[in-house]
Coordinates of C-alpha atoms and ligand atoms in Angstrom, one line a residue:
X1 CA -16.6 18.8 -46.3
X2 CA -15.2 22.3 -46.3
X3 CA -12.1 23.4 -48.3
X4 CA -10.8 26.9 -49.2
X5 CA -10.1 27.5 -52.4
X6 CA -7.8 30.8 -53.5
X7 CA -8.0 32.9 -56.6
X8 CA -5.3 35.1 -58.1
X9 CA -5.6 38.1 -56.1
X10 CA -5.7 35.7 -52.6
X11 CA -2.9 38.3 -50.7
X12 CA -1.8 35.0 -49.0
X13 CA -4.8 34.5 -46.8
X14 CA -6.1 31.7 -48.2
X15 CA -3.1 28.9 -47.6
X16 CA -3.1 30.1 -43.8
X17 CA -7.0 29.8 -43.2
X18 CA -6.5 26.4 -44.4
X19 CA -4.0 25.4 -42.0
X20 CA -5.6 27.1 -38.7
X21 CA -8.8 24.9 -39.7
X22 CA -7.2 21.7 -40.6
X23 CA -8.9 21.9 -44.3
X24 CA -7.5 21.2 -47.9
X25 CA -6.1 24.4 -50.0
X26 CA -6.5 24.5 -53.5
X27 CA -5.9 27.5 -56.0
X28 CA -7.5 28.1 -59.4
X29 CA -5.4 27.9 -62.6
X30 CA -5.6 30.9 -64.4
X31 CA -3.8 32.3 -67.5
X32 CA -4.5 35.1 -69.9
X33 CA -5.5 34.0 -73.7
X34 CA -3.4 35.9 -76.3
X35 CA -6.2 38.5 -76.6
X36 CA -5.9 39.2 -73.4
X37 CA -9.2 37.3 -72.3
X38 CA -9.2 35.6 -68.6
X39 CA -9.0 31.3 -68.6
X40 CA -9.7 29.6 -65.3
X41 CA -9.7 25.9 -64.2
X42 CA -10.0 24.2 -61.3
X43 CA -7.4 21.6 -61.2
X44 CA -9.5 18.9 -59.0
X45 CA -12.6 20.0 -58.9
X46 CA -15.0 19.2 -55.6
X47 CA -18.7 18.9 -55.7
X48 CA -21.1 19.6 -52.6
X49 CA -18.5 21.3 -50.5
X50 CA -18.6 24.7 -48.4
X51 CA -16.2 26.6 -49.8
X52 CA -14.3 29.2 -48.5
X53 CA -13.4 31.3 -51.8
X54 CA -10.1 33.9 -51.6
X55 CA -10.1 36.9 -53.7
X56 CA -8.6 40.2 -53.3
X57 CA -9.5 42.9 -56.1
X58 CA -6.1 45.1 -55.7
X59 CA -3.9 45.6 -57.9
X60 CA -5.8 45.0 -61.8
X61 CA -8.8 45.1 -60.0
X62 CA -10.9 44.3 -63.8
X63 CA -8.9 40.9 -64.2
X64 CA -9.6 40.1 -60.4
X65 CA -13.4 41.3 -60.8
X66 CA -13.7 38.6 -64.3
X67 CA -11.4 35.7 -62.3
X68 CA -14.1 36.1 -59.5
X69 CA -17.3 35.9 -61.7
X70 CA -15.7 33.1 -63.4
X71 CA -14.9 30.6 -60.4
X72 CA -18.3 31.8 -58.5
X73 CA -19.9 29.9 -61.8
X74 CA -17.6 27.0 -62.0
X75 CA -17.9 26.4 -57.9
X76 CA -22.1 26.5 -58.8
X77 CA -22.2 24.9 -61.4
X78 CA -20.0 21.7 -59.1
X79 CA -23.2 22.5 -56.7
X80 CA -21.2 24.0 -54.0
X81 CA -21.7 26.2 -51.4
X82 CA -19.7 29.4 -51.6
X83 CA -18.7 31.9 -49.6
X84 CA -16.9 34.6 -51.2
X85 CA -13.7 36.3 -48.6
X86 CA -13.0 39.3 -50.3
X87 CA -10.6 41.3 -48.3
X88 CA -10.4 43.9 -49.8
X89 CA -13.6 44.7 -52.3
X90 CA -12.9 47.1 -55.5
X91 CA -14.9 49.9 -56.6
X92 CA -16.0 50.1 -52.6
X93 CA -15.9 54.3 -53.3
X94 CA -17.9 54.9 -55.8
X95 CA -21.0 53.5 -53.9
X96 CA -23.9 56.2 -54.8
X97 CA -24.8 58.3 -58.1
X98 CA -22.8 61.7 -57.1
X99 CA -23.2 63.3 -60.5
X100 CA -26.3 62.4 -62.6
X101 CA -25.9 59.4 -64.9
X102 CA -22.8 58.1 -63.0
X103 CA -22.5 53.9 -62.8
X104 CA -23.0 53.2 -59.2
X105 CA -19.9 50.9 -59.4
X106 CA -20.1 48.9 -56.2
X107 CA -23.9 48.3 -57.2
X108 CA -22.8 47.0 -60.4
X109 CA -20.6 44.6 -58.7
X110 CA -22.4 43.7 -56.0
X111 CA -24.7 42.6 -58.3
X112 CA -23.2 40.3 -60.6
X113 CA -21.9 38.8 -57.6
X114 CA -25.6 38.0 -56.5
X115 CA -26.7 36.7 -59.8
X116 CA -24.2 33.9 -59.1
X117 CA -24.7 31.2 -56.3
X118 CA -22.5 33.1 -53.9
X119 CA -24.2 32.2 -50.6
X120 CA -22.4 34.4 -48.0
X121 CA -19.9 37.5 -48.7
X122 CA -17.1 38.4 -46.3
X123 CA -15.2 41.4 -46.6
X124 CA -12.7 43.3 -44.3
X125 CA -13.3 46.9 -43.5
X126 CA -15.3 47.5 -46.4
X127 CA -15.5 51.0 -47.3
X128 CA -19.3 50.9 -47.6
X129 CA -20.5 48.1 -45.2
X130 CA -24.4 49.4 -45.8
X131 CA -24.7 49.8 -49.3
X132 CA -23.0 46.4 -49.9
X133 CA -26.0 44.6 -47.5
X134 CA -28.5 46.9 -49.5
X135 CA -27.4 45.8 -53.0
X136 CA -26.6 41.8 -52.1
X137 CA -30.3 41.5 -51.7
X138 CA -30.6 39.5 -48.3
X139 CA -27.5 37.6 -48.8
X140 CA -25.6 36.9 -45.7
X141 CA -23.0 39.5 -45.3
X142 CA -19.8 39.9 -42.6
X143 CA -17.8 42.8 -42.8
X144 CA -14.9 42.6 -40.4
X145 CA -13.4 45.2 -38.6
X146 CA -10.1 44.5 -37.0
X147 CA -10.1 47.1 -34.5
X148 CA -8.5 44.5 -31.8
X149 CA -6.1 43.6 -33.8
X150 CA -5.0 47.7 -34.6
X151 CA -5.8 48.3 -30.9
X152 CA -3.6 45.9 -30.2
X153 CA -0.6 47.0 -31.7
X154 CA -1.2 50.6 -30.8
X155 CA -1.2 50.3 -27.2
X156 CA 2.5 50.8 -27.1
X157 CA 2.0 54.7 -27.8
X158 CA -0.9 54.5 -25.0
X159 CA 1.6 55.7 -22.6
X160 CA 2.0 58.9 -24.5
X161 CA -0.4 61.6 -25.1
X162 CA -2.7 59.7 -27.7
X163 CA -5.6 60.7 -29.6
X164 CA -7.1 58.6 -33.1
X165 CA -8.0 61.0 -35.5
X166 CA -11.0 59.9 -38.5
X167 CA -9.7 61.6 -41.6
X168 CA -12.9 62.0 -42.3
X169 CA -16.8 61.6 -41.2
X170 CA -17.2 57.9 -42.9
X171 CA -14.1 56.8 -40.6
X172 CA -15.8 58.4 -37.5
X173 CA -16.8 55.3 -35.7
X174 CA -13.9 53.2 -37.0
X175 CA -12.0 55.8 -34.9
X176 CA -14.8 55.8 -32.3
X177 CA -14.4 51.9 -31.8
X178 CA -10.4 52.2 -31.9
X179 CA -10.3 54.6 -29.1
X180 CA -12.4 52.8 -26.8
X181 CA -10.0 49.6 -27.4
X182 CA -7.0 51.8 -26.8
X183 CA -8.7 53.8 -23.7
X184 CA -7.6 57.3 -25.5
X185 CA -10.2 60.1 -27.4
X186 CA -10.5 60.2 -30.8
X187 CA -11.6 63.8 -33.1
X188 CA -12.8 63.3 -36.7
X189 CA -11.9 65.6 -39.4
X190 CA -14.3 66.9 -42.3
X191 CA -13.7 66.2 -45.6
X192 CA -15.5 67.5 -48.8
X193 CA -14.8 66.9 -52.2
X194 CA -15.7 68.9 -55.4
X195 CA -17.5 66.3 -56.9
X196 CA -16.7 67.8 -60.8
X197 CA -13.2 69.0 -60.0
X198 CA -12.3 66.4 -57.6
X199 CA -10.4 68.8 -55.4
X200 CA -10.7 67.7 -51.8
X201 CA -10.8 70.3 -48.8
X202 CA -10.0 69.4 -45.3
X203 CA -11.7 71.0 -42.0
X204 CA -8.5 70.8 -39.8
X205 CA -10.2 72.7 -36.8
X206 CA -10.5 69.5 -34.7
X207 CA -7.3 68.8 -34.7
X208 CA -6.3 72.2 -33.4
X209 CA -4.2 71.6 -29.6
X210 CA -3.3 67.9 -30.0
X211 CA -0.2 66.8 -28.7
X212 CA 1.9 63.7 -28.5
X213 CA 1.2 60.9 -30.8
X214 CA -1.8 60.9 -33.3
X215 CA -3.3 57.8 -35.2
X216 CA -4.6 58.4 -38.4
X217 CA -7.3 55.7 -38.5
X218 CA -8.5 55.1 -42.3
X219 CA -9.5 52.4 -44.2
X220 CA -8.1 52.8 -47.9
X221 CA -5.2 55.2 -48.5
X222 CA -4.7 55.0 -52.2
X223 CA -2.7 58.4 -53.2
X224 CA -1.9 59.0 -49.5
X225 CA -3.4 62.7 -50.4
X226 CA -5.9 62.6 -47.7
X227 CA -3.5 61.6 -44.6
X228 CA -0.8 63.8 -45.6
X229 CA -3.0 67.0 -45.8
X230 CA -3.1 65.6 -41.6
X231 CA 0.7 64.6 -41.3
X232 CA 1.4 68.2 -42.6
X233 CA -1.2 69.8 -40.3
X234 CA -0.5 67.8 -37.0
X235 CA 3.7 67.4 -37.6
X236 CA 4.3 71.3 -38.1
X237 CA 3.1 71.5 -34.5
X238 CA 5.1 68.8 -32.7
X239 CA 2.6 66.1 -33.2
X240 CA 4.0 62.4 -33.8
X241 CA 1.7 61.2 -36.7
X242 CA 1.5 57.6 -36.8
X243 CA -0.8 55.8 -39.9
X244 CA -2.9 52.6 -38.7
X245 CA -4.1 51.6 -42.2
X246 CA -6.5 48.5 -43.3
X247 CA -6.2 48.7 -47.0
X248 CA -2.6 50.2 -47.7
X249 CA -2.8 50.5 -51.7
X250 CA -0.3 53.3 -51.9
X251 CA -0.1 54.1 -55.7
X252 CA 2.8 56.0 -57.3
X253 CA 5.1 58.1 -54.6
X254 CA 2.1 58.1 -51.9
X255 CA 4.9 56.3 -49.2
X256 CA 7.4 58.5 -50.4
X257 CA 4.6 61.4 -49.7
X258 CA 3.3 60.1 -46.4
X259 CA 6.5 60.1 -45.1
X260 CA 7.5 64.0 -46.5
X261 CA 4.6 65.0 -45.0
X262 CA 5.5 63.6 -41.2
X263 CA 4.4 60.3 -40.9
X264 CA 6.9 58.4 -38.7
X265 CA 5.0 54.8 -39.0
X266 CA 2.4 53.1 -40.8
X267 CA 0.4 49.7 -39.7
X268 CA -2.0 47.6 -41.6
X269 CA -2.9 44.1 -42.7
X270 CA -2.3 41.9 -45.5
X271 CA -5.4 42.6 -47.1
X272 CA -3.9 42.9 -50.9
X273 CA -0.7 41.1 -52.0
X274 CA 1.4 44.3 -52.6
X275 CA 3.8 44.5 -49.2
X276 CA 5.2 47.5 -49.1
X277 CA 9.4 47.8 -47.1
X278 CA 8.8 49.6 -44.0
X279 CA 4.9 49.2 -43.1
X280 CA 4.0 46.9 -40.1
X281 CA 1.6 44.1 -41.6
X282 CA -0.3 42.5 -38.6
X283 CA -1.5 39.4 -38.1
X284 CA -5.1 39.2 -39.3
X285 CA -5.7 35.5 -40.1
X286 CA -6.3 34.5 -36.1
X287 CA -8.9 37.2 -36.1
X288 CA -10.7 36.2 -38.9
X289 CA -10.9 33.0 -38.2
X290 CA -12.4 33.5 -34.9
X291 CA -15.1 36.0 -36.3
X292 CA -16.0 33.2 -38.9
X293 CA -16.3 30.2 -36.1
X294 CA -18.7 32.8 -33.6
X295 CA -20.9 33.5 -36.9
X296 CA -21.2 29.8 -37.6
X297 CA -19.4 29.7 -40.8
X298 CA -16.2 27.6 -40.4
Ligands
R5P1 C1 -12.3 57.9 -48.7 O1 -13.4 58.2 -48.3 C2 -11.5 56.8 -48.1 O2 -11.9 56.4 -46.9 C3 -10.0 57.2 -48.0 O3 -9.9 58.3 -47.1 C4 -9.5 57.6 -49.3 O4 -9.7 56.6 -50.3 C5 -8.0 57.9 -49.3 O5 -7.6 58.3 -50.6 P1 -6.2 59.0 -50.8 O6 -5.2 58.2 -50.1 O7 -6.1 59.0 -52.3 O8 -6.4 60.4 -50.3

């Protein structure tokens, strides 16, 4: 039997899955002890299932991180067979040792997760697709990119002068793949960041003599620093900046800041359960699903 089970940080995925594959829902109970401490429970707990486990790490990302450890052990410990849909995957960015002695977060996480009996991980436009197969250890791993579904929604502005523009080099073939869906070139920014400081500096060069509409293609904006440095950039010469986002976090004024700095509209999906008024969420269950039936999984 398969069911799919949602934790706290489930953006809303979890229910609709279900229902596309005909399947039982369940979510875990979870509270907070006085001390702050994470409880969990499983209101009717299944034994020698596949489950399809639901957890987002954004916002509180520690309290999702502990949720998740917890119900990977209860879902073993029932002798199930789990497989962990994490949209969107916390502490993605810090995926290497930049300044001596650093934690290598993802590593850390990545880790516990494969001390448990997590049999496959499936994430959505990971940040660091590579270094998460490198530190699962031969677990099965699916990152999905939904560049059809983006592509997709996009093609309304193919009419115009378009071009998809990767904010930086890690986004270059996210952009790469976009464009070739969309039929329209694509120019990649470079980015370097003062590791110490944490000042950020922005090669603009490539964007130099675009016209019409450009698509910021990125997969987190979190301060909305890195796209506005664009906006600024590409709006001051007539350019119609338009944001295609997977992972729209936007902490403090970032949406008030995207949009000072020219961005007329922003897309993403409902990969974390903060909505933001104004951004186009698209669908991304029907495309997800799919992916899991060709890989076998569902
Ligand atoms: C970094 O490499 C990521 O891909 C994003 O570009 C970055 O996280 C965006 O952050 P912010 O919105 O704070 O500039």
């Amino acid at each position: 039997m398969m069911q799919v089970v949602s934790l706290p940080g489930d953006p809303g995925l979890g229910p609709e899955v279900a229902r596309y594959l005909g399947v039982v829902h369940s979510t875990f109970f979870s509270k907070r002890f006085p001390d702050g401490e994470v409880y969990l429970r499983l209101p009717e707990p299944v034994s020698g299932d596949r489950v399809l486990l639901v957890q987002s790490m954004y916002p509180n990302q520690n309290d999702r991180v502990v949720e998740l450890l917890l119900a990977l052990d209860v879902l073993e410990r029932y002798g199930n067979e789990v497989i962990l849909i994490s949209p969107y995957l916390a502490y993605s960015r810090q995926d290497k040792e930049f300044l001596p002695g650093e934690a290598i977060s993802l590593r850390s996480l990545v880790r516990a997760l494969s001390s448990t009996g997590l049999s496959t991980l499936v994430t959505v436009d990971a940040h660091s697709p590579s270094a998460i197969r490198e530190f699962l250890g031969g677990r099965r791993y699916i990152n999905v990119v939904p560049v059809e579904v983006f592509a997709e929604a996009l093609k309304t502005y193919r009419f115009r002068e378009l071009t998809v523009v990767a904010p930086d080099q890690g986004a270059a073939e996210r952009a790469r793949a976009l464009a070739e869906k969309i039929g329209c070139n694509y120019v990649v920014v470079r980015k370097s960041r003062d590791r110490v400081t944490g000042e950020v500096k922005h090669s603009l060069e490539p964007l130099e003599g675009l016209k019409g509409v450009a698509v910021v293609f990125d997969d987190i904006v979190s301060t909305g620093g890195t796209v506005a440095s664009i906006a600024n950039f590409l709006a001051a010469r007539g350019v119609e900046v338009v944001l295609a986002v997977s992972h729209a976090l936007l902490v403090g004024n970032a949406l008030e800041k995207l949009a000072k700095s020219g961005v007329r509209e922003i897309y993403s999906i409902p990969t974390v359960p903060v909505r933001v008024p104004g951004i186009r969420y698209l669908e991304l269950v029907p495309y997800l699903v799919k992916l899991l039936k060709e890989e076998g999984i569902v």
